[in-house]
mmCIF file of C-alpha atoms in Angstrom:
data_model
loop_
_atom_site.group_PDB
_atom_site.id
_atom_site.type_symbol
_atom_site.label_atom_id
_atom_site.label_comp_id
_atom_site.label_asym_id
_atom_site.label_seq_id
_atom_site.Cartn_x
_atom_site.Cartn_y
_atom_site.Cartn_z
ATOM 1 C CA MET A 167 4.688 0.472 -26.183
ATOM 2 C CA ASP A 168 5.065 2.120 -22.793
ATOM 3 C CA LEU A 169 8.764 1.672 -21.960
ATOM 4 C CA GLU A 170 9.623 3.733 -18.886
ATOM 5 C CA VAL A 171 12.849 4.954 -17.288
ATOM 6 C CA ARG A 172 12.508 2.417 -14.487
ATOM 7 C CA HIS A 173 12.420 -0.356 -17.122
ATOM 8 C CA LEU A 174 15.685 0.901 -18.600
ATOM 9 C CA ARG A 175 17.248 0.913 -15.134
ATOM 10 C CA VAL A 176 16.225 -2.691 -14.590
ATOM 11 C CA ILE A 177 17.683 -3.736 -17.946
ATOM 12 C CA ARG A 178 20.956 -1.925 -17.299
ATOM 13 C CA ALA A 179 21.204 -3.366 -13.767
ATOM 14 C CA VAL A 180 20.832 -6.939 -15.060
ATOM 15 C CA ALA A 181 23.359 -6.277 -17.840
ATOM 16 C CA ASP A 182 25.899 -4.748 -15.439
ATOM 17 C CA ALA A 183 25.470 -7.447 -12.795
ATOM 18 C CA GLY A 184 25.340 -10.351 -15.239
ATOM 19 C CA SER A 185 22.998 -12.064 -12.821
ATOM 20 C CA LEU A 186 19.393 -11.598 -11.745
ATOM 21 C CA THR A 187 20.352 -12.354 -8.145
ATOM 22 C CA ARG A 188 23.011 -9.647 -7.987
ATOM 23 C CA ALA A 189 20.846 -7.169 -9.916
ATOM 24 C CA ALA A 190 17.934 -7.745 -7.526
ATOM 25 C CA ALA A 191 20.185 -7.020 -4.535
ATOM 26 C CA GLU A 192 21.468 -3.804 -6.141
ATOM 27 C CA LEU A 193 17.930 -2.643 -6.932
ATOM 28 C CA GLY A 194 16.625 -3.495 -3.452
ATOM 29 C CA MET A 195 14.148 -6.032 -4.847
ATOM 30 C CA SER A 196 13.489 -9.708 -4.325
ATOM 31 C CA GLN A 197 14.637 -11.928 -7.197
ATOM 32 C CA PRO A 198 11.066 -13.146 -7.956
ATOM 33 C CA SER A 199 9.901 -9.517 -8.222
ATOM 34 C CA LEU A 200 12.783 -8.654 -10.548
ATOM 35 C CA THR A 201 12.158 -11.751 -12.671
ATOM 36 C CA ALA A 202 8.459 -10.906 -12.987
ATOM 37 C CA GLN A 203 9.243 -7.305 -13.933
ATOM 38 C CA LEU A 204 11.844 -8.353 -16.507
ATOM 39 C CA GLN A 205 9.350 -10.792 -18.038
ATOM 40 C CA ARG A 206 6.795 -7.991 -18.371
ATOM 41 C CA ILE A 207 9.398 -5.769 -20.065
ATOM 42 C CA GLU A 208 10.299 -8.584 -22.463
ATOM 43 C CA ARG A 209 6.638 -9.123 -23.350
ATOM 44 C CA MET A 210 6.321 -5.390 -23.947
ATOM 45 C CA LEU A 211 9.349 -5.385 -26.286
ATOM 46 C CA GLY A 212 8.317 -8.558 -28.075
ATOM 47 C CA GLY A 213 11.205 -10.859 -27.241
ATOM 48 C CA PRO A 214 13.709 -12.046 -24.628
ATOM 49 C CA LEU A 215 16.442 -9.622 -23.572
ATOM 50 C CA PHE A 216 18.565 -12.102 -21.649
ATOM 51 C CA VAL A 217 19.342 -15.793 -21.780
ATOM 52 C CA ARG A 218 19.339 -17.223 -18.262
ATOM 53 C CA HIS A 219 21.947 -19.867 -17.530
ATOM 54 C CA ARG A 220 23.701 -21.358 -14.534
ATOM 55 C CA ALA A 221 26.451 -18.738 -14.548
ATOM 56 C CA GLY A 222 24.041 -15.780 -14.720
ATOM 57 C CA ALA A 223 22.340 -13.938 -17.570
ATOM 58 C CA SER A 224 23.681 -12.952 -21.001
ATOM 59 C CA PRO A 225 22.006 -10.459 -23.360
ATOM 60 C CA THR A 226 20.348 -11.570 -26.589
ATOM 61 C CA ALA A 227 20.739 -9.559 -29.804
ATOM 62 C CA LEU A 228 17.599 -7.611 -28.861
ATOM 63 C CA GLY A 229 19.012 -7.195 -25.373
ATOM 64 C CA GLU A 230 22.282 -5.765 -26.713
ATOM 65 C CA LEU A 231 20.312 -3.168 -28.708
ATOM 66 C CA VAL A 232 18.171 -2.104 -25.741
ATOM 67 C CA ILE A 233 21.161 -2.090 -23.349
ATOM 68 C CA ALA A 234 23.103 0.203 -25.693
ATOM 69 C CA LYS A 235 20.172 2.623 -25.820
ATOM 70 C CA ALA A 236 19.807 2.469 -22.038
ATOM 71 C CA ARG A 237 23.498 3.291 -21.561
ATOM 72 C CA ASP A 238 23.113 6.317 -23.840
ATOM 73 C CA LEU A 239 19.920 7.639 -22.266
ATOM 74 C CA LEU A 240 20.290 6.961 -18.550
ATOM 75 C CA PRO A 241 23.276 9.266 -17.870
ATOM 76 C CA GLN A 242 21.251 12.155 -19.281
ATOM 77 C CA LEU A 243 18.247 11.133 -17.219
ATOM 78 C CA ASP A 244 20.444 10.769 -14.139
ATOM 79 C CA SER A 245 21.491 14.388 -14.598
ATOM 80 C CA VAL A 246 17.835 15.390 -14.617
ATOM 81 C CA GLN A 247 17.283 13.235 -11.546
ATOM 82 C CA GLN A 248 20.028 15.091 -9.680
ATOM 83 C CA GLU A 249 18.262 18.366 -10.425
ATOM 84 C CA VAL A 250 15.033 16.870 -9.127
ATOM 85 C CA LEU A 251 16.805 15.662 -5.974
ATOM 86 C CA SER A 252 18.043 19.188 -5.458
ATOM 87 C CA HIS A 253 14.466 20.415 -5.815
ATOM 88 C CA LEU A 254 13.390 17.827 -3.239
ATOM 89 C CA GLY A 255 15.875 19.195 -0.729
ATOM 90 C CA PHE A 256 19.116 17.334 -1.384
ATOM 91 C CA SER A 257 21.999 19.284 0.128
ATOM 92 C CA ASP A 258 25.217 18.459 1.958
ATOM 93 C CA GLY A 259 24.840 14.813 0.965
ATOM 94 C CA ARG A 260 21.452 14.511 2.632
ATOM 95 C CA LEU A 261 18.069 13.921 1.022
ATOM 96 C CA SER A 262 14.958 15.227 2.716
ATOM 97 C CA LEU A 263 12.416 12.503 1.943
ATOM 98 C CA ARG A 264 8.964 13.931 2.604
ATOM 99 C CA TYR A 265 6.439 11.251 3.515
ATOM 100 C CA VAL A 266 2.725 11.892 4.147
ATOM 101 C CA ALA A 267 0.342 9.223 5.435
ATOM 102 C CA ASN A 268 -3.220 8.526 6.481
ATOM 103 C CA PRO A 269 -3.379 6.901 9.937
ATOM 104 C CA GLY A 270 -2.785 3.206 9.453
ATOM 105 C CA PRO A 271 -0.201 0.404 9.685
ATOM 106 C CA LEU A 272 2.183 2.003 7.162
ATOM 107 C CA MET A 273 2.217 5.443 8.755
ATOM 108 C CA VAL A 274 5.091 4.908 11.211
ATOM 109 C CA ARG A 275 6.266 1.437 10.225
ATOM 110 C CA LEU A 276 7.443 2.576 6.796
ATOM 111 C CA LEU A 277 9.881 5.167 8.185
ATOM 112 C CA ASP A 278 12.736 2.799 9.103
ATOM 113 C CA PRO A 279 12.478 0.798 5.851
ATOM 114 C CA LEU A 280 12.680 4.068 3.905
ATOM 115 C CA ARG A 281 15.817 5.060 5.816
ATOM 116 C CA GLU A 282 17.325 1.656 5.051
ATOM 117 C CA LEU A 283 16.407 1.932 1.385
ATOM 118 C CA PHE A 284 17.845 5.465 1.132
ATOM 119 C CA PRO A 285 20.849 5.565 3.509
ATOM 120 C CA GLY A 286 21.466 9.045 4.827
ATOM 121 C CA ALA A 287 17.984 10.212 3.882
ATOM 122 C CA ASP A 288 16.207 12.445 6.355
ATOM 123 C CA ALA A 289 12.743 10.866 6.242
ATOM 124 C CA LYS A 290 10.123 13.290 7.528
ATOM 125 C CA LEU A 291 6.593 12.126 8.321
ATOM 126 C CA ARG A 292 3.501 14.275 7.962
ATOM 127 C CA THR A 293 0.124 12.808 8.944
ATOM 128 C CA GLU A 294 -3.037 13.735 7.070
ATOM 129 C CA ALA A 295 -6.526 12.429 7.780
ATOM 130 C CA HIS A 296 -7.976 13.199 4.342
ATOM 131 C CA VAL A 297 -7.187 10.839 1.473
ATOM 132 C CA ALA A 298 -7.441 13.488 -1.257
ATOM 133 C CA THR A 299 -5.027 15.749 0.636
ATOM 134 C CA VAL A 300 -2.349 13.061 0.574
ATOM 135 C CA VAL A 301 -2.838 12.500 -3.160
ATOM 136 C CA ASP A 302 -2.816 16.233 -3.910
ATOM 137 C CA LEU A 303 0.330 16.852 -1.873
ATOM 138 C CA VAL A 304 2.171 14.162 -3.832
ATOM 139 C CA ALA A 305 0.725 15.266 -7.179
ATOM 140 C CA ASP A 306 1.805 18.851 -6.489
ATOM 141 C CA ARG A 307 5.292 17.684 -5.388
ATOM 142 C CA GLN A 308 4.909 19.085 -1.905
ATOM 143 C CA GLN A 309 5.452 15.537 -0.596
ATOM 144 C CA ASP A 310 7.495 12.726 -2.160
ATOM 145 C CA LEU A 311 5.630 9.634 -0.990
ATOM 146 C CA GLY A 312 2.133 9.025 0.349
ATOM 147 C CA ALA A 313 0.361 6.165 2.139
ATOM 148 C CA LEU A 314 -3.418 5.897 1.737
ATOM 149 C CA VAL A 315 -6.122 4.025 3.657
ATOM 150 C CA GLU A 316 -9.496 3.745 1.883
ATOM 151 C CA TYR A 317 -12.636 1.646 2.014
ATOM 152 C CA GLU A 318 -13.413 -0.189 -1.196
ATOM 153 C CA GLY A 319 -16.550 0.933 -2.965
ATOM 154 C CA LYS A 320 -17.033 4.096 -4.983
ATOM 155 C CA PRO A 321 -13.826 4.684 -7.005
ATOM 156 C CA ARG A 322 -11.818 7.788 -6.236
ATOM 157 C CA THR A 323 -11.010 10.058 -9.175
ATOM 158 C CA PRO A 324 -7.298 9.488 -9.832
ATOM 159 C CA ARG A 325 -4.745 12.197 -10.561
ATOM 160 C CA ARG A 326 -2.732 11.383 -13.654
ATOM 161 C CA GLU A 327 0.476 12.824 -12.159
ATOM 162 C CA VAL A 328 0.475 10.156 -9.440
ATOM 163 C CA GLU A 329 1.532 6.524 -9.588
ATOM 164 C CA GLU A 330 -0.374 4.300 -7.160
ATOM 165 C CA ARG A 331 0.417 0.778 -5.963
ATOM 166 C CA VAL A 332 -1.780 -1.373 -3.735
ATOM 167 C CA VAL A 333 0.008 -2.835 -0.723
ATOM 168 C CA ALA A 334 -2.846 -4.826 0.828
ATOM 169 C CA VAL A 335 -6.609 -5.252 0.885
ATOM 170 C CA GLU A 336 -7.936 -6.291 4.268
ATOM 171 C CA PRO A 337 -11.267 -6.937 6.013
ATOM 172 C CA ALA A 338 -12.750 -4.331 8.323
ATOM 173 C CA PHE A 339 -13.340 -5.626 11.859
ATOM 174 C CA VAL A 340 -16.244 -4.667 14.083
ATOM 175 C CA LEU A 341 -15.087 -3.321 17.470
ATOM 176 C CA LEU A 342 -17.196 -4.408 20.441
ATOM 177 C CA PRO A 343 -16.916 -3.693 24.166
ATOM 178 C CA ASP A 344 -15.344 -6.843 25.564
ATOM 179 C CA VAL A 345 -18.372 -7.232 27.873
ATOM 180 C CA HIS A 346 -20.756 -7.277 24.907
ATOM 181 C CA PRO A 347 -22.605 -10.634 24.673
ATOM 182 C CA LYS A 348 -21.562 -11.069 21.041
ATOM 183 C CA ALA A 349 -17.886 -10.522 21.901
ATOM 184 C CA ARG A 350 -17.728 -14.169 22.981
ATOM 185 C CA ARG A 351 -18.143 -15.293 19.370
ATOM 186 C CA PRO A 352 -15.219 -15.501 16.903
ATOM 187 C CA MET A 353 -17.160 -14.111 13.914
ATOM 188 C CA LEU A 354 -20.361 -12.121 13.415
ATOM 189 C CA GLU A 355 -22.936 -11.455 10.734
ATOM 190 C CA LEU A 356 -23.394 -7.770 9.977
ATOM 191 C CA ALA A 357 -27.192 -8.270 10.099
ATOM 192 C CA GLU A 358 -26.900 -9.322 13.765
ATOM 193 C CA LEU A 359 -25.792 -5.779 14.612
ATOM 194 C CA ALA A 360 -28.873 -4.049 13.173
ATOM 195 C CA GLU A 361 -30.063 -2.840 16.580
ATOM 196 C CA GLU A 362 -26.717 -1.483 17.715
ATOM 197 C CA GLU A 363 -25.632 2.142 17.970
ATOM 198 C CA TRP A 364 -22.411 2.869 16.103
ATOM 199 C CA VAL A 365 -19.523 5.291 16.403
ATOM 200 C CA LEU A 366 -17.648 6.025 13.171
ATOM 201 C CA PRO A 367 -14.774 8.389 12.461
ATOM 202 C CA PRO A 368 -15.264 11.215 9.958
ATOM 203 C CA SER A 369 -14.886 9.771 6.449
ATOM 204 C CA HIS A 370 -12.084 12.157 5.355
ATOM 205 C CA GLY A 371 -12.618 10.968 1.795
ATOM 206 C CA SER A 372 -11.858 7.359 2.728
ATOM 207 C CA GLY A 373 -15.231 6.137 1.447
ATOM 208 C CA LEU A 374 -16.092 4.757 4.895
ATOM 209 C CA HIS A 375 -19.587 6.171 5.263
ATOM 210 C CA ASP A 376 -20.715 5.214 1.750
ATOM 211 C CA ALA A 377 -19.257 1.721 2.059
ATOM 212 C CA PHE A 378 -20.733 1.215 5.540
ATOM 213 C CA THR A 379 -24.204 2.388 4.504
ATOM 214 C CA ALA A 380 -24.130 0.161 1.411
ATOM 215 C CA ALA A 381 -23.023 -2.869 3.426
ATOM 216 C CA CYS A 382 -25.737 -2.355 6.042
ATOM 217 C CA THR A 383 -28.376 -1.836 3.354
ATOM 218 C CA GLY A 384 -27.235 -5.090 1.777
ATOM 219 C CA ALA A 385 -27.637 -6.766 5.164
ATOM 220 C CA GLY A 386 -31.211 -5.475 5.391
ATOM 221 C CA PHE A 387 -31.047 -2.569 7.818
ATOM 222 C CA THR A 388 -30.302 1.128 8.145
ATOM 223 C CA PRO A 389 -27.536 1.695 10.712
ATOM 224 C CA VAL A 390 -27.840 4.116 13.605
ATOM 225 C CA VAL A 391 -24.602 6.116 13.637
ATOM 226 C CA GLN A 392 -25.008 7.772 17.026
ATOM 227 C CA HIS A 393 -21.532 9.273 17.272
ATOM 228 C CA GLU A 394 -18.872 10.590 14.904
ATOM 229 C CA ALA A 395 -15.490 10.663 16.608
ATOM 230 C CA GLU A 396 -11.788 10.292 15.875
ATOM 231 C CA ALA A 397 -9.976 7.146 16.975
ATOM 232 C CA ALA A 398 -9.139 8.058 20.597
ATOM 233 C CA ALA A 399 -12.657 9.234 21.458
ATOM 234 C CA ALA A 400 -14.211 6.311 19.577
ATOM 235 C CA ARG A 401 -12.190 3.868 21.666
ATOM 236 C CA GLU A 402 -13.432 5.489 24.871
ATOM 237 C CA LEU A 403 -17.052 5.259 23.700
ATOM 238 C CA ILE A 404 -16.637 1.592 22.790
ATOM 239 C CA VAL A 405 -14.917 0.689 26.064
ATOM 240 C CA ALA A 406 -17.718 2.496 27.945
ATOM 241 C CA GLY A 407 -20.309 0.397 26.122
ATOM 242 C CA ALA A 408 -21.877 3.487 24.517
ATOM 243 C CA ALA A 409 -21.452 2.205 20.946
ATOM 244 C CA ILE A 410 -19.747 -0.296 18.700
ATOM 245 C CA GLY A 411 -17.397 0.692 15.890
ATOM 246 C CA LEU A 412 -15.272 -0.354 12.931
ATOM 247 C CA GLY A 413 -11.518 -0.772 12.764
ATOM 248 C CA GLN A 414 -8.718 -1.790 10.450
ATOM 249 C CA ALA A 415 -7.669 -5.431 10.611
ATOM 250 C CA THR A 416 -4.346 -4.249 12.040
ATOM 251 C CA PHE A 417 -6.169 -2.438 14.881
ATOM 252 C CA ARG A 418 -3.816 -2.463 17.870
ATOM 253 C CA SER A 419 -5.146 -4.493 20.798
ATOM 254 C CA THR A 420 -6.845 -2.181 23.283
ATOM 255 C CA PRO A 421 -8.011 -3.228 26.766
ATOM 256 C CA GLY A 422 -11.783 -3.319 26.887
ATOM 257 C CA ILE A 423 -12.280 -3.726 23.108
ATOM 258 C CA ALA A 424 -12.900 -6.992 21.259
ATOM 259 C CA PRO A 425 -12.264 -6.833 17.479
ATOM 260 C CA ARG A 426 -14.278 -9.405 15.534
ATOM 261 C CA PRO A 427 -14.383 -10.173 11.794
ATOM 262 C CA LEU A 428 -17.619 -10.005 9.814
ATOM 263 C CA ARG A 429 -18.724 -13.042 7.865
ATOM 264 C CA GLY A 430 -18.488 -12.595 4.120
ATOM 265 C CA THR A 431 -16.143 -9.587 4.415
ATOM 266 C CA PRO A 432 -18.788 -6.953 3.570
ATOM 267 C CA LEU A 433 -16.352 -4.088 4.261
ATOM 268 C CA ARG A 434 -12.796 -3.964 2.955
ATOM 269 C CA LEU A 435 -9.976 -1.465 3.287
ATOM 270 C CA ARG A 436 -7.267 -0.830 0.740
ATOM 271 C CA HIS A 437 -3.752 0.288 1.729
ATOM 272 C CA SER A 438 -1.751 1.964 -1.055
ATOM 273 C CA VAL A 439 1.415 3.950 -1.625
ATOM 274 C CA VAL A 440 1.629 6.817 -4.119
ATOM 275 C CA TRP A 441 4.436 8.851 -5.673
ATOM 276 C CA HIS A 442 4.760 11.355 -8.523
ATOM 277 C CA ARG A 443 5.296 9.647 -11.875
ATOM 278 C CA GLU A 444 8.155 11.992 -12.790
ATOM 279 C CA SER A 445 9.850 12.161 -9.397
ATOM 280 C CA ALA A 446 13.255 10.767 -8.532
ATOM 281 C CA LEU A 447 11.445 8.317 -6.249
ATOM 282 C CA ALA A 448 9.651 6.743 -9.229
ATOM 283 C CA ALA A 449 12.797 4.884 -10.266
ATOM 284 C CA HIS A 450 12.698 3.129 -6.887
ATOM 285 C CA GLY A 451 8.978 2.311 -6.987
ATOM 286 C CA PRO A 452 9.311 -1.508 -6.851
ATOM 287 C CA ALA A 453 11.680 -1.294 -3.894
ATOM 288 C CA VAL A 454 9.398 1.157 -2.056
ATOM 289 C CA LEU A 455 6.431 -1.145 -2.645
ATOM 290 C CA ASP A 456 8.412 -4.122 -1.350
ATOM 291 C CA ARG A 457 9.279 -2.226 1.854
ATOM 292 C CA ALA A 458 5.644 -1.179 2.282
ATOM 293 C CA GLU A 459 4.494 -4.792 1.987
ATOM 294 C CA ARG A 460 6.978 -5.848 4.654
ATOM 295 C CA ALA A 461 5.866 -3.001 6.918
ATOM 296 C CA TYR A 462 2.240 -4.062 6.518
ATOM 297 C CA ALA A 463 3.089 -7.716 7.232
ATOM 298 C CA ASP A 464 4.822 -6.602 10.433
ATOM 299 C CA ALA A 465 1.588 -4.930 11.593
ATOM 300 C CA ILE A 466 -0.573 -8.033 11.210
ATOM 301 C CA GLY A 467 0.193 -9.193 14.753
ATOM 302 C CA ASN A 468 -1.304 -6.017 16.279
ATOM 303 C CA ASN A 469 -4.696 -7.690 16.362
ATOM 304 C CA PRO A 470 -4.524 -11.390 17.400
ATOM 305 C CA GLN A 471 -7.805 -11.991 15.586
ATOM 306 C CA TYR A 472 -6.286 -11.016 12.242
ATOM 307 C CA PRO A 473 -3.689 -13.826 11.930
ATOM 308 C CA ALA A 474 -6.498 -16.261 12.748
ATOM 309 C CA TRP A 475 -8.663 -14.703 10.020
ATOM 310 C CA LEU A 476 -5.767 -14.956 7.556
ATOM 311 C CA SER A 477 -5.237 -18.588 8.455
ATOM 312 C CA ASP A 478 -8.904 -19.320 7.766
ATOM 313 C CA HIS A 479 -8.690 -17.496 4.416
ATOM 314 C CA ASP A 480 -5.322 -18.863 3.243
ATOM 315 C CA GLY A 481 -3.633 -15.494 3.701
ATOM 316 C CA ARG A 482 -5.808 -13.924 1.048
ATOM 317 C CA SER A 483 -5.847 -10.375 2.338
ATOM 318 C CA LEU A 484 -2.399 -9.535 0.986
ATOM 319 C CA THR A 485 -2.993 -8.746 -2.653
ATOM 320 C CA HIS A 486 -1.777 -6.338 -5.290
ATOM 321 C CA ARG A 487 -4.819 -4.876 -6.983
ATOM 322 C CA GLY A 488 -5.195 -1.714 -8.962
ATOM 323 C CA PRO A 489 -3.563 0.035 -11.894
ATOM 324 C CA GLY A 490 -0.029 -1.060 -12.590
ATOM 325 C CA ALA A 491 0.205 -3.544 -9.727
ATOM 326 C CA SER A 492 3.531 -5.302 -9.961
ATOM 327 C CA ALA A 493 2.529 -8.811 -8.964
ATOM 328 C CA THR A 494 -0.134 -10.852 -7.242
ATOM 329 C CA ARG A 495 1.374 -12.665 -4.303
ATOM 330 C CA ASN A 496 -1.859 -14.222 -3.100
ATOM 331 C CA ALA A 497 -5.345 -14.700 -4.399
ATOM 332 C CA PRO A 498 -7.731 -11.766 -3.902
ATOM 333 C CA LEU A 499 -10.236 -11.707 -1.096
ATOM 334 C CA PRO A 500 -13.232 -13.955 -1.677
ATOM 335 C CA PRO A 501 -16.377 -12.188 -2.887
ATOM 336 C CA ALA A 502 -18.541 -10.695 -0.155
ATOM 337 C CA SER A 503 -21.540 -12.905 0.536
#
């Protein structure tokens, strides 16, 4: 049995509120997310904790036992949490919430939701290109929350101190000069681009180069990566017609560049959030994940091609996948073909 502090907080919140609706609002969660989490806790404990009825929710005998234990334990744990908050920078009623992110749709968009979730918090963003640096900073408690962007393929070695939740898995788009003959088409085969010269950003531990090489090999060719450049320089090269590139599905529309999806989704990116398992933030993990999902959904309109792709695929890019994922809102991406 792996009963965690956050589970006890959920149980106590439902008991105190007497209603899943009110408890969900207090926890900053949607009611379906709270219901799903409570069901998982009940399966873990071997029986129902609450009887749901029209007036709310009443504890069962097992629920009364667990609630009593939660009421005994949580005040002590809250005292520890206050010490942790102090370590994180809490002073004069203000929490310094340190947030580190790889460049992507969550990087800036998650700031306001974090401030709403933690009123009075001084959310501070630090950008980091390298995936492992973000994970290490969170694992070593130098940062409180991290946002990762990685290409799916070779698994990254996890750090046991860190809790990771997948926000979304999306297709990579090929970025063409808008004067390119193939830019007139709504979707391309990767094999059609065998003769092109490419510009790719440095991998920074994202798995890009390995995933790209594997996808091209699977399509029957060895790619010519003529340039390695960060985003701004890559855009200039693409607009100038010197190369084609790859971008996230939420790539912001740029004059002179035509993003196009690849048939069969041979390249996929994973967006995740990470926090330390023993941090004060861990108790708010479901709420943080919910805010991250909303922030990602807000970024979908950056690239007009992406909503069209989602419509064709029944919205199947938004998926929780990975260890400890809280729920699956949509079916996973179809297999690459």
